[in-house]
Amino acid sequence: MIRDNIKGKGEDKGGGKSEGRSEGGEEGRGVRGGRILTFDIPDVCSASLIPGRSRPINGRGGDFNAGKIGDSVYIDLNLGIVAVADGPERNPSASSVFIKKLRAAIHGSPNFGSPPRIFSESLFKGAFEELVETANVISKGTDYHNATTFSALFTGLRDEGEGGSAGRGRCGLYSAILHTGDSMIFKISAGTGEVSRLTKTNHFLIGRAPRLFQAEFLSEIDEVIEGGDTVLLSTDGLNDLARSHGITTEDFLAQEIVGLNPRGITRRIGSLAGGAKIRLDDIGLVCLVPGAAICRHLNKAVPGIILEDAVG
């Protein structure tokens, strides 16, 4: 795991905690054998890297995949970006390599300044376009064998009027997604608990396509994120887990996680994956309440992190 500007073991200045733990609570480094890498900012966001299983099992215990987890998670609340990526078995570090390149390219850009970031519509669109173009340029320069999926949510605090009325207690959001491959982004509505998928599965991959498959403002696909809504980004191992229950991924999430906070969601999925008796791909997760992430941290510098097992 890479942590920017975080001092002290396992805790950042914004109240986030990072750790590698097994199901039994044993301290670990997020490697195989059942250990799960986690990162949490209470009631705001939570992330996990969950190791898969290489074959179906019977009884207790399990046969975990022998290599490193090829999934990576990126959280940068200062920039308003959360993302997941899933690299190939032959090169599991490809996911984190891409994320690090993207992070390095956008840090220092005037479009991605220090918090609080309050956007007019044109400024948010400009930042989003830069983010998309940067991802596309990196994809074109990525080797075919270093392909990875990539799914990201980009949010910004909306300027509600001259003088920045958001600072007077109003907290509207601009939201957009970047997506390529078979990872996924879901929205869980605060009011109804409805689970909706925001992304479309495709065969475009970083390094194997000239551009992202999806780069859309949520308003363009008739979606909006309200202050209390939750967003879950996941790699495709979550589909394996849902299939083991004989239901769609959306129905699985509606059945298992609605009503939980971000930490509860990632821990619930980790627990269910740990008890699965099927072949299961790794699962990289990040769960976020965007309204809380932006509105509660307007005047805080929350260091960005990359949660990774296969260090690139």
GROMACS .gro file of N, CA and C in nm, residues 158-268:
model
  333
  158ARG      N    1  -2.029   2.158  -0.561
  158ARG     CA    2  -2.089   2.253  -0.655
  158ARG      C    3  -2.099   2.392  -0.592
  159ASP      N    4  -2.057   2.492  -0.667
  159ASP     CA    5  -2.073   2.630  -0.626
  159ASP      C    6  -2.221   2.667  -0.642
  160GLU      N    7  -2.289   2.689  -0.530
  160GLU     CA    8  -2.433   2.714  -0.533
  160GLU      C    9  -2.468   2.860  -0.561
  161GLY      N   10  -2.369   2.938  -0.584
  161GLY     CA   11  -2.397   3.078  -0.615
  161GLY      C   12  -2.279   3.165  -0.581
  162GLU      N   13  -2.283   3.288  -0.619
  162GLU     CA   14  -2.174   3.380  -0.594
  162GLU      C   15  -2.146   3.388  -0.444
  163GLY      N   16  -2.020   3.378  -0.409
  163GLY     CA   17  -1.982   3.382  -0.269
  163GLY      C   18  -1.967   3.245  -0.207
  164GLY      N   19  -1.998   3.138  -0.285
  164GLY     CA   20  -1.978   3.003  -0.235
  164GLY      C   21  -2.074   2.966  -0.124
  165SER      N   22  -2.202   2.959  -0.156
  165SER     CA   23  -2.301   2.928  -0.053
  165SER      C   24  -2.283   2.790   0.005
  166ALA      N   25  -2.204   2.703  -0.062
  166ALA     CA   26  -2.178   2.571  -0.005
  166ALA      C   27  -2.112   2.584   0.131
  167GLY      N   28  -2.035   2.688   0.148
  167GLY     CA   29  -1.971   2.710   0.277
  167GLY      C   30  -2.068   2.753   0.385
  168ARG      N   31  -2.192   2.783   0.347
  168ARG     CA   32  -2.292   2.823   0.446
  168ARG      C   33  -2.389   2.708   0.477
  169GLY      N   34  -2.344   2.585   0.447
  169GLY     CA   35  -2.421   2.470   0.489
  169GLY      C   36  -2.485   2.391   0.376
  170ARG      N   37  -2.483   2.442   0.253
  170ARG     CA   38  -2.538   2.367   0.141
  170ARG      C   39  -2.426   2.287   0.077
  171CYS      N   40  -2.459   2.166   0.033
  171CYS     CA   41  -2.354   2.077  -0.016
  171CYS      C   42  -2.402   2.001  -0.138
  172GLY      N   43  -2.405   2.067  -0.254
  172GLY     CA   44  -2.441   1.999  -0.377
  172GLY      C   45  -2.316   1.942  -0.442
  173LEU      N   46  -2.336   1.836  -0.521
  173LEU     CA   47  -2.222   1.766  -0.580
  173LEU      C   48  -2.232   1.761  -0.731
  174TYR      N   49  -2.116   1.774  -0.796
  174TYR     CA   50  -2.099   1.732  -0.934
  174TYR      C   51  -2.038   1.593  -0.929
  175SER      N   52  -2.080   1.504  -1.019
  175SER     CA   53  -2.028   1.368  -1.019
  175SER      C   54  -2.009   1.319  -1.161
  176ALA      N   55  -1.904   1.241  -1.182
  176ALA     CA   56  -1.876   1.184  -1.314
  176ALA      C   57  -1.802   1.051  -1.295
  177ILE      N   58  -1.811   0.966  -1.396
  177ILE     CA   59  -1.743   0.836  -1.389
  177ILE      C   60  -1.648   0.818  -1.506
  178LEU      N   61  -1.541   0.744  -1.480
  178LEU     CA   62  -1.447   0.698  -1.581
  178LEU      C   63  -1.444   0.546  -1.569
  179HIS      N   64  -1.453   0.476  -1.683
  179HIS     CA   65  -1.468   0.330  -1.672
  179HIS      C   66  -1.421   0.261  -1.798
  180THR      N   67  -1.347   0.150  -1.778
  180THR     CA   68  -1.313   0.063  -1.888
  180THR      C   69  -1.286  -0.077  -1.833
  181GLY      N   70  -1.342  -0.180  -1.898
  181GLY     CA   71  -1.325  -0.317  -1.851
  181GLY      C   72  -1.445  -0.368  -1.775
  182ASP      N   73  -1.422  -0.472  -1.692
  182ASP     CA   74  -1.535  -0.538  -1.626
  182ASP      C   75  -1.543  -0.511  -1.476
  183SER      N   76  -1.469  -0.413  -1.425
  183SER     CA   77  -1.495  -0.367  -1.289
  183SER      C   78  -1.627  -0.289  -1.291
  184MET      N   79  -1.675  -0.247  -1.175
  184MET     CA   80  -1.812  -0.194  -1.168
  184MET      C   81  -1.823  -0.078  -1.069
  185ILE      N   82  -1.922   0.007  -1.094
  185ILE     CA   83  -1.959   0.113  -0.999
  185ILE      C   84  -2.108   0.104  -0.975
  186PHE      N   85  -2.147   0.102  -0.846
  186PHE     CA   86  -2.288   0.096  -0.807
  186PHE      C   87  -2.322   0.215  -0.720
  187LYS      N   88  -2.448   0.258  -0.729
  187LYS     CA   89  -2.500   0.359  -0.638
  187LYS      C   90  -2.608   0.294  -0.551
  188ILE      N   91  -2.600   0.318  -0.420
  188ILE     CA   92  -2.703   0.273  -0.327
  188ILE      C   93  -2.775   0.397  -0.276
  189SER      N   94  -2.899   0.414  -0.315
  189SER     CA   95  -2.974   0.535  -0.281
  189SER      C   96  -3.006   0.538  -0.132
  190ALA      N   97  -2.983   0.654  -0.072
  190ALA     CA   98  -3.005   0.667   0.073
  190ALA      C   99  -3.152   0.654   0.109
  191GLY      N  100  -3.238   0.710   0.029
  191GLY     CA  101  -3.379   0.713   0.064
  191GLY      C  102  -3.450   0.580   0.046
  192THR      N  103  -3.417   0.507  -0.062
  192THR     CA  104  -3.491   0.385  -0.097
  192THR      C  105  -3.411   0.257  -0.079
  193GLY      N  106  -3.280   0.267  -0.073
  193GLY     CA  107  -3.196   0.148  -0.069
  193GLY      C  108  -3.180   0.082  -0.204
  194GLU      N  109  -3.232   0.145  -0.309
  194GLU     CA  110  -3.221   0.089  -0.444
  194GLU      C  111  -3.075   0.083  -0.488
  195VAL      N  112  -3.036  -0.029  -0.548
  195VAL     CA  113  -2.901  -0.046  -0.601
  195VAL      C  114  -2.905  -0.032  -0.752
  196SER      N  115  -2.826   0.059  -0.806
  196SER     CA  116  -2.821   0.077  -0.952
  196SER      C  117  -2.676   0.072  -0.998
  197ARG      N  118  -2.655   0.005  -1.111
  197ARG     CA  119  -2.522  -0.005  -1.170
  197ARG      C  120  -2.500   0.113  -1.263
  198LEU      N  121  -2.388   0.183  -1.245
  198LEU     CA  122  -2.360   0.302  -1.325
  198LEU      C  123  -2.271   0.273  -1.445
  199THR      N  124  -2.211   0.154  -1.449
  199THR     CA  125  -2.115   0.121  -1.554
  199THR      C  126  -2.165   0.007  -1.641
  200LYS      N  127  -2.104  -0.004  -1.760
  200LYS     CA  128  -2.136  -0.111  -1.854
  200LYS      C  129  -2.013  -0.199  -1.873
  201THR      N  130  -2.030  -0.330  -1.857
  201THR     CA  131  -1.918  -0.422  -1.878
  201THR      C  132  -1.877  -0.421  -2.023
  202ASN      N  133  -1.747  -0.422  -2.048
  202ASN     CA  134  -1.695  -0.412  -2.184
  202ASN      C  135  -1.558  -0.478  -2.191
  203HIS      N  136  -1.504  -0.489  -2.312
  203HIS     CA  137  -1.375  -0.554  -2.332
  203HIS      C  138  -1.263  -0.453  -2.358
  204PHE      N  139  -1.291  -0.326  -2.336
  204PHE     CA  140  -1.186  -0.225  -2.346
  204PHE      C  141  -1.100  -0.236  -2.220
  205LEU      N  142  -0.970  -0.225  -2.234
  205LEU     CA  143  -0.880  -0.228  -2.119
  205LEU      C  144  -0.772  -0.122  -2.136
  206ILE      N  145  -0.724  -0.069  -2.026
  206ILE     CA  146  -0.607   0.017  -2.031
  206ILE      C  147  -0.493  -0.062  -2.095
  207GLY      N  148  -0.431  -0.006  -2.197
  207GLY     CA  149  -0.323  -0.074  -2.268
  207GLY      C  150  -0.368  -0.152  -2.390
  208ARG      N  151  -0.499  -0.171  -2.405
  208ARG     CA  152  -0.551  -0.247  -2.518
  208ARG      C  153  -0.660  -0.171  -2.593
  209ALA      N  154  -0.680  -0.047  -2.558
  209ALA     CA  155  -0.780   0.036  -2.624
  209ALA      C  156  -0.730   0.180  -2.623
  210PRO      N  157  -0.765   0.258  -2.724
  210PRO     CA  158  -0.714   0.395  -2.732
  210PRO      C  159  -0.782   0.493  -2.636
  211ARG      N  160  -0.894   0.450  -2.578
  211ARG     CA  161  -0.967   0.541  -2.490
  211ARG      C  162  -1.050   0.462  -2.390
  212LEU      N  163  -1.096   0.531  -2.287
  212LEU     CA  164  -1.187   0.471  -2.191
  212LEU      C  165  -1.321   0.437  -2.258
  213PHE      N  166  -1.387   0.334  -2.209
  213PHE     CA  167  -1.516   0.295  -2.264
  213PHE      C  168  -1.625   0.392  -2.222
  214GLN      N  169  -1.622   0.436  -2.097
  214GLN     CA  170  -1.720   0.532  -2.046
  214GLN      C  171  -1.647   0.649  -1.982
  215ALA      N  172  -1.691   0.769  -2.014
  215ALA     CA  173  -1.645   0.892  -1.948
  215ALA      C  174  -1.764   0.986  -1.950
  216GLU      N  175  -1.843   0.983  -1.842
  216GLU     CA  176  -1.974   1.048  -1.845
  216GLU      C  177  -2.002   1.123  -1.715
  217PHE      N  178  -2.068   1.236  -1.731
  217PHE     CA  179  -2.128   1.301  -1.615
  217PHE      C  180  -2.252   1.222  -1.578
  218LEU      N  181  -2.274   1.200  -1.450
  218LEU     CA  182  -2.388   1.119  -1.410
  218LEU      C  183  -2.520   1.180  -1.455
  219SER      N  184  -2.525   1.311  -1.465
  219SER     CA  185  -2.647   1.377  -1.511
  219SER      C  186  -2.680   1.338  -1.654
  220GLU      N  187  -2.579   1.299  -1.731
  220GLU     CA  188  -2.601   1.261  -1.871
  220GLU      C  189  -2.662   1.122  -1.884
  221ILE      N  190  -2.653   1.041  -1.778
  221ILE     CA  191  -2.715   0.908  -1.783
  221ILE      C  192  -2.830   0.901  -1.682
  222ASP      N  193  -2.889   1.018  -1.657
  222ASP     CA  194  -3.008   1.030  -1.570
  222ASP      C  195  -2.984   0.976  -1.430
  223GLU      N  196  -2.863   1.002  -1.378
  223GLU     CA  197  -2.830   0.965  -1.241
  223GLU      C  198  -2.782   1.089  -1.167
  224VAL      N  199  -2.804   1.090  -1.037
  224VAL     CA  200  -2.754   1.198  -0.954
  224VAL      C  201  -2.719   1.139  -0.819
  225ILE      N  202  -2.612   1.188  -0.758
  225ILE     CA  203  -2.574   1.144  -0.625
  225ILE      C  204  -2.616   1.250  -0.525
  226GLU      N  205  -2.707   1.211  -0.436
  226GLU     CA  206  -2.750   1.299  -0.329
  226GLU      C  207  -2.655   1.285  -0.212
  227GLY      N  208  -2.668   1.378  -0.116
  227GLY     CA  209  -2.572   1.384  -0.006
  227GLY      C  210  -2.554   1.255   0.071
  228GLY      N  211  -2.661   1.178   0.095
  228GLY     CA  212  -2.651   1.058   0.176
  228GLY      C  213  -2.631   0.929   0.099
  229ASP      N  214  -2.627   0.936  -0.035
  229ASP     CA  215  -2.610   0.816  -0.116
  229ASP      C  216  -2.472   0.755  -0.095
  230THR      N  217  -2.465   0.625  -0.119
  230THR     CA  218  -2.338   0.552  -0.108
  230THR      C  219  -2.299   0.502  -0.246
  231VAL      N  220  -2.170   0.506  -0.277
  231VAL     CA  221  -2.120   0.455  -0.404
  231VAL      C  222  -2.020   0.343  -0.374
  232LEU      N  223  -2.036   0.232  -0.442
  232LEU     CA  224  -1.947   0.116  -0.427
  232LEU      C  225  -1.878   0.088  -0.559
  233LEU      N  226  -1.746   0.085  -0.557
  233LEU     CA  227  -1.667   0.047  -0.673
  233LEU      C  228  -1.605  -0.089  -0.643
  234SER      N  229  -1.610  -0.181  -0.740
  234SER     CA  230  -1.562  -0.316  -0.716
  234SER      C  231  -1.503  -0.376  -0.842
  235THR      N  232  -1.405  -0.463  -0.824
  235THR     CA  233  -1.355  -0.544  -0.935
  235THR      C  234  -1.450  -0.662  -0.954
  236ASP      N  235  -1.425  -0.742  -1.059
  236ASP     CA  236  -1.526  -0.841  -1.102
  236ASP      C  237  -1.536  -0.964  -1.012
  237GLY      N  238  -1.448  -0.979  -0.913
  237GLY     CA  239  -1.463  -1.090  -0.821
  237GLY      C  240  -1.596  -1.086  -0.746
  238LEU      N  241  -1.654  -0.966  -0.735
  238LEU     CA  242  -1.784  -0.953  -0.670
  238LEU      C  243  -1.892  -1.029  -0.748
  239ASN      N  244  -1.878  -1.035  -0.881
  239ASN     CA  245  -1.973  -1.112  -0.961
  239ASN      C  246  -1.967  -1.260  -0.927
  240ASP      N  247  -1.846  -1.313  -0.905
  240ASP     CA  248  -1.832  -1.454  -0.866
  240ASP      C  249  -1.906  -1.480  -0.736
  241LEU      N  250  -1.890  -1.389  -0.641
  241LEU     CA  251  -1.954  -1.406  -0.510
  241LEU      C  252  -2.106  -1.404  -0.524
  242ALA      N  253  -2.157  -1.313  -0.607
  242ALA     CA  254  -2.302  -1.306  -0.627
  242ALA      C  255  -2.353  -1.434  -0.693
  243ARG      N  256  -2.279  -1.485  -0.793
  243ARG     CA  257  -2.323  -1.607  -0.861
  243ARG      C  258  -2.329  -1.726  -0.766
  244SER      N  259  -2.240  -1.726  -0.665
  244SER     CA  260  -2.242  -1.836  -0.569
  244SER      C  261  -2.371  -1.837  -0.488
  245HIS      N  262  -2.441  -1.724  -0.486
  245HIS     CA  263  -2.570  -1.715  -0.418
  245HIS      C  264  -2.686  -1.731  -0.516
  246GLY      N  265  -2.653  -1.751  -0.644
  246GLY     CA  266  -2.756  -1.776  -0.745
  246GLY      C  267  -2.836  -1.654  -0.785
  247ILE      N  268  -2.779  -1.533  -0.765
  247ILE     CA  269  -2.852  -1.411  -0.797
  247ILE      C  270  -2.760  -1.312  -0.868
  248THR      N  271  -2.818  -1.207  -0.924
  248THR     CA  272  -2.739  -1.103  -0.989
  248THR      C  273  -2.660  -1.024  -0.886
  249THR      N  274  -2.560  -0.953  -0.933
  249THR     CA  275  -2.478  -0.874  -0.841
  249THR      C  276  -2.560  -0.764  -0.775
  250GLU      N  277  -2.650  -0.701  -0.852
  250GLU     CA  278  -2.735  -0.598  -0.794
  250GLU      C  279  -2.825  -0.655  -0.685
  251ASP      N  280  -2.885  -0.772  -0.711
  251ASP     CA  281  -2.972  -0.834  -0.610
  251ASP      C  282  -2.892  -0.879  -0.488
  252PHE      N  283  -2.771  -0.927  -0.512
  252PHE     CA  284  -2.684  -0.967  -0.402
  252PHE      C  285  -2.654  -0.849  -0.311
  253LEU      N  286  -2.619  -0.734  -0.371
  253LEU     CA  287  -2.590  -0.615  -0.291
  253LEU      C  288  -2.715  -0.568  -0.216
  254ALA      N  289  -2.829  -0.569  -0.284
  254ALA     CA  290  -2.953  -0.527  -0.219
  254ALA      C  291  -2.986  -0.617  -0.100
  255GLN      N  292  -2.952  -0.744  -0.112
  255GLN     CA  293  -2.982  -0.841  -0.007
  255GLN      C  294  -2.884  -0.831   0.110
  256GLU      N  295  -2.758  -0.800   0.081
  256GLU     CA  296  -2.654  -0.814   0.182
  256GLU      C  297  -2.604  -0.684   0.244
  257ILE      N  298  -2.610  -0.571   0.174
  257ILE     CA  299  -2.537  -0.454   0.224
  257ILE      C  300  -2.623  -0.330   0.247
  258VAL      N  301  -2.743  -0.327   0.195
  258VAL     CA  302  -2.825  -0.206   0.209
  258VAL      C  303  -2.847  -0.176   0.357
  259GLY      N  304  -2.826  -0.051   0.394
  259GLY     CA  305  -2.841  -0.008   0.533
  259GLY      C  306  -2.713  -0.007   0.613
  260LEU      N  307  -2.605  -0.062   0.555
  260LEU     CA  308  -2.476  -0.063   0.625
  260LEU      C  309  -2.396   0.062   0.590
  261ASN      N  310  -2.305   0.101   0.680
  261ASN     CA  311  -2.213   0.210   0.650
  261ASN      C  312  -2.098   0.156   0.566
  262PRO      N  313  -2.009   0.245   0.513
  262PRO     CA  314  -1.903   0.196   0.425
  262PRO      C  315  -1.819   0.083   0.484
  263ARG      N  316  -1.778   0.096   0.610
  263ARG     CA  317  -1.698  -0.010   0.671
  263ARG      C  318  -1.779  -0.139   0.683
  264GLY      N  319  -1.905  -0.127   0.719
  264GLY     CA  320  -1.991  -0.244   0.728
  264GLY      C  321  -2.005  -0.315   0.595
  265ILE      N  322  -2.012  -0.237   0.487
  265ILE     CA  323  -2.026  -0.296   0.354
  265ILE      C  324  -1.903  -0.375   0.315
  266THR      N  325  -1.785  -0.316   0.328
  266THR     CA  326  -1.663  -0.387   0.287
  266THR      C  327  -1.636  -0.508   0.376
  267ARG      N  328  -1.666  -0.496   0.505
  267ARG     CA  329  -1.644  -0.610   0.595
  267ARG      C  330  -1.745  -0.722   0.568
  268ARG      N  331  -1.868  -0.686   0.536
  268ARG     CA  332  -1.968  -0.787   0.505
  268ARG      C  333  -1.928  -0.865   0.381
   0.00000   0.00000   0.00000
